């Protein structure tokens, strides 16, 4: 079993080749990319220690993204389920509607620092694409978003937003026409344009530096949560932190500050989509998009196709950092089907005022399964990491309505 | 038989021309057809590269992606590739063959088992697109132990310091990527600049055979004839795509194209 290092940020627990636990991650990329990613690594290591840069980041988080996102108890749901107390960290309240806002903003800031004028990113659900488009506009960068054609049609509101913000949306028509193909195409674009383009990978995946930047950015969520918990409870109570996992960027941000806690004190639970669930179905380790990770493949080693109603979860791989958390036993992973996610949305929106997108609906589904089995003193916190409006059409198709 | 890659360069040098190296995807568009294509063009080739198709090829342009897609659609597997190599080597034992692919295919199969299979079927060299220096040190050693040439890549973005290290750990052949791009795009740099980069590598270690690839077509090939070798990949894959679309025989069309390419460098 892999052992985690205490008091070392999770993203920094890699060896000099970029491997976590000598097993996950690495830099499996074309020679052409080596120098640009090395330059980016150096820049990032400098910036994360640079007070002026951190101040700038905080300024953007506060004034551009709207500052701290709310943390509140869901009284009705708690009562209805009759077990643990259920709390919501409502990251979807951020300007930008999802945790991707942090990561997109930081990438745009880094791009600016690097002196590059172009920024390119991949997107599945369109949350990263939309936020990157916004950040690029704000910082005067030219932005290209790569998106599978299947996702372009199922996440149309976000696509419209990206185009209105002045980004070029590049449709990707290869393979399954979803996120996995968008990431591949975006990486190809980078291989061809790495001299003038900054690559913003949409999740905590890819070569070492990309997942580091991502998880570093989203960790804002757990910094806030820690303070909010202490404010509410006077201490860090016995907790279960439930988060949906696609690539895994929101969970890493939601959990970051709690990694060093004993798992009996703060339990970390990741919820994948049932047919895109490498972590919870014992998939093999495979190399995808530059890193070794738990990933769905066929016998021959070809990357498998996945199926999820949720575009953001429709991805065969998972962050190498989740491989590390799984193998060290620090986090546990489960999954929820489309049907279960939809049922969760139905119940949550009937009882509460939040409107989760399909992605966090998977986390809510696990919360609903778990809460009745627990005691009143147990605290469940769910990261409500995305707003539901983008899935309005899908919800109406599936449930016949979208709540007010 | 031994060191047939070195031998191929020697022959080309004695004829005062660069070695001509093809790249096609094994199994494109079917197993048999891809072997026929290789056989028919091999007369004009010094070295043949055969691609192992992968469905997440992050460094390939459209043409090679199409070829890989066709091959996978027709059910090519790694075991087929090894038996096709064996068949090819049976008829052309002195023609070096290099397999080129993504590390996932090797990782999934198992490094050692993969190299043993290569050795047993007669593979002379390996190019692993996404296993770059220094991550490839152990794998390269394993290749060397089994008399397989591990081909290191050098890109326009590679610094001179890194270049020196790569060359130091390289075997008899080095692959220079001509331009910042995926496979098959147009050359972004002038011929002069590409030759200049090439000379930087050659000056560090003149004895290494350095080949130039990416963006080599009928139009550009003669301008780069001073190199030790030239790789034509996407242009051939494109010809296969065109032939299939026009319902023509890719085997004859590709060998015609390769003959033309050869004529431009002799």
XYZ file of C-alpha atoms in Angstrom, chain A residues 176-318:
143
model
C -16.717 9.109 -29.223
C -17.020 12.874 -29.837
C -16.831 13.556 -26.102
C -14.351 14.828 -23.502
C -11.662 12.194 -24.081
C -11.411 13.214 -27.729
C -11.529 16.913 -26.872
C -8.556 16.507 -24.526
C -6.608 14.589 -27.194
C -7.314 17.220 -29.813
C -6.411 20.039 -27.449
C -3.098 18.340 -26.673
C -2.415 17.980 -30.387
C -3.109 21.663 -30.777
C -0.607 22.351 -28.032
C 2.045 20.092 -29.596
C 1.684 22.186 -32.740
C 1.527 25.592 -31.060
C 3.436 25.286 -27.811
C 5.694 28.177 -28.766
C 2.908 30.721 -28.402
C 0.049 28.937 -26.623
C -0.589 28.109 -22.988
C -2.340 24.803 -22.450
C -5.039 24.835 -19.802
C -6.024 21.216 -19.221
C -9.619 21.114 -17.993
C -9.177 18.739 -15.074
C -6.490 17.379 -12.738
C -5.176 15.176 -15.506
C -2.342 15.293 -18.039
C 1.388 15.626 -17.491
C 2.496 16.434 -13.946
C 2.443 20.203 -14.180
C -1.101 20.381 -15.549
C -2.669 18.402 -12.742
C -0.665 20.363 -10.198
C -1.915 23.704 -11.459
C -5.466 22.397 -11.474
C -5.553 20.937 -7.978
C -3.666 23.928 -6.577
C -6.330 26.234 -7.985
C -9.412 24.345 -6.833
C -8.015 23.910 -3.307
C -9.559 27.293 -2.573
C -12.755 25.309 -1.902
C -11.352 23.423 1.083
C -9.544 26.468 2.464
C -12.926 28.154 2.688
C -14.695 25.071 3.971
C -12.244 24.576 6.798
C -12.906 28.080 8.064
C -16.645 27.700 7.616
C -16.662 24.408 9.540
C -14.782 25.905 12.430
C -17.153 28.851 12.438
C -20.199 26.558 12.552
C -18.918 23.803 14.832
C -16.011 25.405 16.681
C -13.815 22.561 15.434
C -13.532 20.115 12.576
C -16.331 17.677 13.437
C -16.472 14.052 12.376
C -17.083 14.447 8.669
C -17.761 12.750 5.406
C -16.894 14.819 2.369
C -18.775 13.622 -0.679
C -17.745 14.741 -4.119
C -18.442 13.682 -7.682
C -15.471 12.454 -9.756
C -15.036 12.961 -13.486
C -11.403 13.801 -13.966
C -11.459 14.665 -10.287
C -10.596 18.365 -10.069
C -13.406 19.468 -7.783
C -12.867 16.610 -5.311
C -9.170 17.405 -5.050
C -10.032 21.002 -4.252
C -12.741 19.990 -1.796
C -10.480 17.531 0.028
C -7.082 19.187 -0.144
C -7.011 20.724 3.340
C -8.315 17.529 4.946
C -5.880 14.965 3.548
C -3.797 14.848 6.742
C -6.795 14.073 8.957
C -7.420 10.476 9.949
C -10.024 8.900 7.718
C -12.154 8.043 10.735
C -12.286 11.754 11.421
C -12.675 13.083 7.879
C -13.758 10.477 5.384
C -13.360 11.258 1.691
C -15.906 9.712 -0.672
C -15.717 10.049 -4.440
C -18.694 9.253 -6.665
C -18.183 8.352 -10.314
C -20.715 7.875 -13.087
C -21.594 4.184 -13.260
C -20.361 3.578 -16.800
C -17.346 5.866 -16.532
C -15.988 4.579 -13.248
C -12.327 3.566 -13.369
C -11.742 4.133 -9.638
C -14.740 2.281 -8.271
C -14.723 -0.651 -10.696
C -11.081 -1.695 -10.281
C -9.923 -0.615 -13.695
C -6.293 -1.195 -14.631
C -3.633 1.463 -14.667
C -3.188 2.848 -18.167
C -1.426 5.751 -19.841
C -3.858 8.374 -21.030
C -3.261 12.007 -21.936
C 0.278 12.025 -20.635
C -0.152 10.244 -17.301
C -0.497 6.823 -15.698
C -3.843 6.520 -13.979
C -6.771 4.229 -13.329
C -8.464 4.141 -16.685
C -11.020 2.043 -18.535
C -9.466 0.118 -21.408
C -10.195 -2.960 -23.462
C -8.029 -6.071 -23.333
C -5.726 -4.750 -26.044
C -5.063 -1.587 -24.084
C -7.178 0.681 -26.250
C -9.002 3.371 -24.279
C -12.601 2.303 -23.684
C -15.715 4.261 -24.516
C -17.758 5.492 -21.589
C -21.430 6.332 -21.175
C -22.910 8.962 -18.962
C -25.755 11.391 -19.272
C -23.368 13.857 -17.716
C -20.831 15.244 -20.189
C -18.452 16.206 -17.406
C -18.210 12.624 -16.160
C -18.087 10.915 -19.534
C -14.342 10.259 -19.345
C -12.493 6.915 -19.144
C -9.592 8.118 -16.994
C -9.154 9.716 -13.585
